PDB file of C-alpha atoms in Angstrom:
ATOM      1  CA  UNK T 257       0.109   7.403  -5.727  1.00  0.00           C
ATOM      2  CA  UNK T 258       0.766   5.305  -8.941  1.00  0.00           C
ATOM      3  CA  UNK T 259      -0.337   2.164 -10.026  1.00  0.00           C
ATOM      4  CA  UNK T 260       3.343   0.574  -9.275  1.00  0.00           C
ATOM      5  CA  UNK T 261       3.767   2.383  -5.945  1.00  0.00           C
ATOM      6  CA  UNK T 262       0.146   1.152  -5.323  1.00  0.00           C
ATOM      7  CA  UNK T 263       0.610  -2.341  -5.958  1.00  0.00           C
ATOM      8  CA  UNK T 264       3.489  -2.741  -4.054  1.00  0.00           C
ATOM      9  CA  UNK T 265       2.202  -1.508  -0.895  1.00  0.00           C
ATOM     10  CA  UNK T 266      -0.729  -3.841  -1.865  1.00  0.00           C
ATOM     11  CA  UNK T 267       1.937  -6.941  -2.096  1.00  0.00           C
ATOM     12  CA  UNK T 268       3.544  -5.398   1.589  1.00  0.00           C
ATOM     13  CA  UNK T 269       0.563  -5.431   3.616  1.00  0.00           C
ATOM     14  CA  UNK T 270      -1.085  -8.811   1.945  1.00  0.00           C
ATOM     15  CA  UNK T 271      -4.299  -6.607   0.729  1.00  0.00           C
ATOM     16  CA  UNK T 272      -5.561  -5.976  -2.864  1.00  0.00           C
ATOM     17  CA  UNK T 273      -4.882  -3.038  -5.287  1.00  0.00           C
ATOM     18  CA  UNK T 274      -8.940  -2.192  -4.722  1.00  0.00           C
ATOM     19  CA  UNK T 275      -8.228  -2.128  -0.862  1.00  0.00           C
ATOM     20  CA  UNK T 276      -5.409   0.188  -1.130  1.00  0.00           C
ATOM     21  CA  UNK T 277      -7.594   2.655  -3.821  1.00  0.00           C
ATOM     22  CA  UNK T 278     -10.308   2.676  -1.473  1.00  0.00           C
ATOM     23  CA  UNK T 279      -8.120   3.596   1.498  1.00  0.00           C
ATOM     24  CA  UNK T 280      -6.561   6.548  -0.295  1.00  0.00           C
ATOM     25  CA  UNK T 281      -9.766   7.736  -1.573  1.00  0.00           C
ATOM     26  CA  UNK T 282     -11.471   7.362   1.596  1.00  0.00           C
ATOM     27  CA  UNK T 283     -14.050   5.073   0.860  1.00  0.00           C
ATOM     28  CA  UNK T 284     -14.912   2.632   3.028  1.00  0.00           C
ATOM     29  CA  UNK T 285     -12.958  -0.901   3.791  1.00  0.00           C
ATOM     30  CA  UNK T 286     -12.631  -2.933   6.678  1.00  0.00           C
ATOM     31  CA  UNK T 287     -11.119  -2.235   9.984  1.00  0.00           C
ATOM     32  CA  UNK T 288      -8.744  -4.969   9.745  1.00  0.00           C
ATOM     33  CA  UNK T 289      -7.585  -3.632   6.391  1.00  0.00           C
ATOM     34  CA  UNK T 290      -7.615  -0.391   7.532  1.00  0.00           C
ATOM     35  CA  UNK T 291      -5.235  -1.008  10.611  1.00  0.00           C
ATOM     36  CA  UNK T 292      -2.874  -3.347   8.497  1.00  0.00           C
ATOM     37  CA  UNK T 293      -2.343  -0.413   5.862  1.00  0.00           C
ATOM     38  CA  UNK T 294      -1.300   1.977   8.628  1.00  0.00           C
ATOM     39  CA  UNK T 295       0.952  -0.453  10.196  1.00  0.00           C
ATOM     40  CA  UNK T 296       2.920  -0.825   6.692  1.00  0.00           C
ATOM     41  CA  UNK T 297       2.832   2.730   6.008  1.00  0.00           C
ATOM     42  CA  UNK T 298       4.675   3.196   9.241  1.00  0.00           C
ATOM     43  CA  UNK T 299       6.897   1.089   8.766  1.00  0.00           C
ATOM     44  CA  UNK T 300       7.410   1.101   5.444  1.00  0.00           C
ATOM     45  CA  UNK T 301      10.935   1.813   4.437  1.00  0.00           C
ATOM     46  CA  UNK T 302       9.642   3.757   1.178  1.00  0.00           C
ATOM     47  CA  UNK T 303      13.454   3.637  -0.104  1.00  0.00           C
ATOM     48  CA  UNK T 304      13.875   0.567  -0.827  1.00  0.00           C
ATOM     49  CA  UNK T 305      10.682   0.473  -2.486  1.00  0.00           C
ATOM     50  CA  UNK T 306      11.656   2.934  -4.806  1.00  0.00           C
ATOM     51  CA  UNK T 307      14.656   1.445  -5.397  1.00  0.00           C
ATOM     52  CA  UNK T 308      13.268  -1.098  -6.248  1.00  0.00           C
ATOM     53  CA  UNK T 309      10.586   0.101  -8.146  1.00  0.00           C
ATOM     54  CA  UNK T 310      13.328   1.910 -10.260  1.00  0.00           C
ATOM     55  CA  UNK T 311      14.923  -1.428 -10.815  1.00  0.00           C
ATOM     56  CA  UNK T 312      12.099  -2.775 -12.115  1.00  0.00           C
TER      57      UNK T 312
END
């Protein structure tokens, strides 16, 4: 996942760009974190963020 992509999802689910490293490289972060991440990511409407991204 790049830095953009990254950030974003940071900005979407209110956590930091170290949060959402850890979490993909499965290091360790709080629950709270944890369960907000995998409430974005499944509800994340991932084309509009690349849309968006694109615009950008």
């Amino acid at each position: 996942m790049g830095y953009i992509r990254k950030k974003k999802l940071a900005e979407l689910a209110g956590v930091s760009i170290t949060t959402i490293s850890k979490f993909f490289n499965q290091k360790p972060i709080r629950v709270d974190k944890f369960n907000i991440i995998c409430k974005t990511l499944l509800f994340l409407d991932y084309e509009a963020i690349i849309q968006k991204v694109e615009e950008e």
